[in-house]
mmCIF file of C-alpha atoms in Angstrom:
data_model
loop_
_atom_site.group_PDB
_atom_site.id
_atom_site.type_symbol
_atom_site.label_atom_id
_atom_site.label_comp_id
_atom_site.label_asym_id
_atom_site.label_seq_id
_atom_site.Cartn_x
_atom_site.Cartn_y
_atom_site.Cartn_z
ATOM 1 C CA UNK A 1 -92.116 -30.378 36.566
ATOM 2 C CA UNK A 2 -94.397 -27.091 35.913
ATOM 3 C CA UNK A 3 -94.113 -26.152 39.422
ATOM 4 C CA UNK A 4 -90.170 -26.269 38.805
ATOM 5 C CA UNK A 5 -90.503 -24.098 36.057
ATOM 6 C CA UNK A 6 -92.600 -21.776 37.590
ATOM 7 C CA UNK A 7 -90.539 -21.134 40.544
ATOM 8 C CA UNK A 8 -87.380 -20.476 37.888
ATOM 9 C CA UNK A 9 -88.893 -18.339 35.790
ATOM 10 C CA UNK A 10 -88.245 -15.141 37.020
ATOM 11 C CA UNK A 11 -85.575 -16.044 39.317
ATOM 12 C CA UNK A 12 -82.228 -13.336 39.239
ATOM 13 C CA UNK A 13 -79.395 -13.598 40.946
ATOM 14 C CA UNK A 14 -77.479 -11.003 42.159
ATOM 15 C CA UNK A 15 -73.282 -11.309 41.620
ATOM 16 C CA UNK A 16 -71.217 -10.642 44.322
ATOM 17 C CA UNK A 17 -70.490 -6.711 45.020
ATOM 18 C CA UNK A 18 -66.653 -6.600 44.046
ATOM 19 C CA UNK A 19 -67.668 -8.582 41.022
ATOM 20 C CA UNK A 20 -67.590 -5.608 38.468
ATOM 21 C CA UNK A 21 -64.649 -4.048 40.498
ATOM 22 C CA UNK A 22 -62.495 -7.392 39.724
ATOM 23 C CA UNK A 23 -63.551 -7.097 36.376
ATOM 24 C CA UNK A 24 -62.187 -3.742 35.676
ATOM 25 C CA UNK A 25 -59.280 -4.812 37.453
ATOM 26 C CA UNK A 26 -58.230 -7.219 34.866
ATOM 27 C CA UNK A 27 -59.173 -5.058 31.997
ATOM 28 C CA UNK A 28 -57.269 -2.602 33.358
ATOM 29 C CA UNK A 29 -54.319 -4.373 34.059
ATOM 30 C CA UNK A 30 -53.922 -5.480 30.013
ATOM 31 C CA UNK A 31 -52.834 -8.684 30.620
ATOM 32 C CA UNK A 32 -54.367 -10.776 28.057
ATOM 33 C CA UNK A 33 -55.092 -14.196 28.041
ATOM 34 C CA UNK A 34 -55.053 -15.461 24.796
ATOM 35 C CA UNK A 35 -55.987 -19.430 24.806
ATOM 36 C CA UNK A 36 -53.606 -20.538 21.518
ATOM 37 C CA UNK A 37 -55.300 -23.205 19.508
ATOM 38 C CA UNK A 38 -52.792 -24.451 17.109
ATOM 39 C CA UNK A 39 -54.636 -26.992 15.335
ATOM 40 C CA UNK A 40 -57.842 -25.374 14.610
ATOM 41 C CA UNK A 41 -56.208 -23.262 11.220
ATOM 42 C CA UNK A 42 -55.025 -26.949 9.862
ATOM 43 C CA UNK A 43 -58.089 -28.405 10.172
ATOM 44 C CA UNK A 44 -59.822 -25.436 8.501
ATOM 45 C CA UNK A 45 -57.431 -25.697 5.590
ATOM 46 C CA UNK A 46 -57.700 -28.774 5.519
ATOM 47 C CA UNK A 47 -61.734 -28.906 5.420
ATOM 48 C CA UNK A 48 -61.322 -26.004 3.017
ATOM 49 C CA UNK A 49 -59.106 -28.127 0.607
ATOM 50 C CA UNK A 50 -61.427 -31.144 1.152
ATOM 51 C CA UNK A 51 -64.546 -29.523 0.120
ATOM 52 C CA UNK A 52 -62.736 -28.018 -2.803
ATOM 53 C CA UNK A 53 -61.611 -31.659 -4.187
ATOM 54 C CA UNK A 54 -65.009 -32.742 -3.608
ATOM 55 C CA UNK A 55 -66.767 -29.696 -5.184
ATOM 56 C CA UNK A 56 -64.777 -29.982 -8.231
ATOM 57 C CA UNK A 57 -65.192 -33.770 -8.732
ATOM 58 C CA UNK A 58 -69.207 -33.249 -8.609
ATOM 59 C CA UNK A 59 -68.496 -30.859 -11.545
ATOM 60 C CA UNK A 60 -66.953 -32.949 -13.616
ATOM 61 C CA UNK A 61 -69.266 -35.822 -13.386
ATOM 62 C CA UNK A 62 -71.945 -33.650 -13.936
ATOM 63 C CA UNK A 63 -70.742 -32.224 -16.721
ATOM 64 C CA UNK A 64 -69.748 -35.981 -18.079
ATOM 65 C CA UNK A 65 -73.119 -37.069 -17.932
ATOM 66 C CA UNK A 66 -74.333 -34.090 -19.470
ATOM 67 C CA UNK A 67 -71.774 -34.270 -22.300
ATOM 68 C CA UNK A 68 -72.404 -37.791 -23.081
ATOM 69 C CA UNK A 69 -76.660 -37.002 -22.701
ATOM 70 C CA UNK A 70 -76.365 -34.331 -25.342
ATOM 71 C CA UNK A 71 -73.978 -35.875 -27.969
ATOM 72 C CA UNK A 72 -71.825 -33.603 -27.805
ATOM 73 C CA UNK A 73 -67.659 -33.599 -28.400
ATOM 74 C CA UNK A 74 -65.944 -31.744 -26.171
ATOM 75 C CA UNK A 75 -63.071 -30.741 -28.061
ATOM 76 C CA UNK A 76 -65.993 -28.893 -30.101
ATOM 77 C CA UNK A 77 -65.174 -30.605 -33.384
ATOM 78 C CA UNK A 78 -68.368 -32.343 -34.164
ATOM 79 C CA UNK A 79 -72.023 -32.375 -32.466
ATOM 80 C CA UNK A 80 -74.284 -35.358 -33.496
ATOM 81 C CA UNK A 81 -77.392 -32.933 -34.293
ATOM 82 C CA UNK A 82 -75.296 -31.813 -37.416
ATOM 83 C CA UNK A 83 -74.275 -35.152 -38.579
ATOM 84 C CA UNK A 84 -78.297 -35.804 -38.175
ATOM 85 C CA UNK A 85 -79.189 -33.024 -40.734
ATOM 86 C CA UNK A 86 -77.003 -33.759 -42.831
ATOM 87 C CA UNK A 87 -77.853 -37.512 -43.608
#
């Protein structure tokens, strides 16, 4: 296997000579060939949307099990820690 790699290591090869010439020819000739890929923006909006739901559902349990760690109300009304002192 070495001896393979030695013998590729600093192998080149050398493109045909009209190789650039038929390249120039192309870009010269403007036509372009554009490959259409119709599904690939509905699955990024889709993905987008996806990640989005799942982002947002992480937040609120988080911020359930913080809420219901703390004692806290969150319509703001009451917080147990008040109702401690005051007892």
């Amino acid at each position: 296997m070495q001896n393979f790699k030695d013998k590729l290591f600093n192998y080149e090869a050398n493109p045909p000579a009209n190789a650039w010439d038929n390249i120039a020819a192309e870009l010269e000739a403007g036509d372009q060939k554009v490959v259409q890929m119709p599904g690939l923006r509905k699955k990024s909006r889709l993905v987008f949307y996806g990640l989005t739901a799942a982002a947002s559902l992480v937040i609120i349990f988080l911020s359930s099990l913080f809420f219901e760690k703390s004692g806290k109300k969150i319509d703001g009304l009451a917080v147990s820690s008040i109702n401690k002192k005051n007892d």
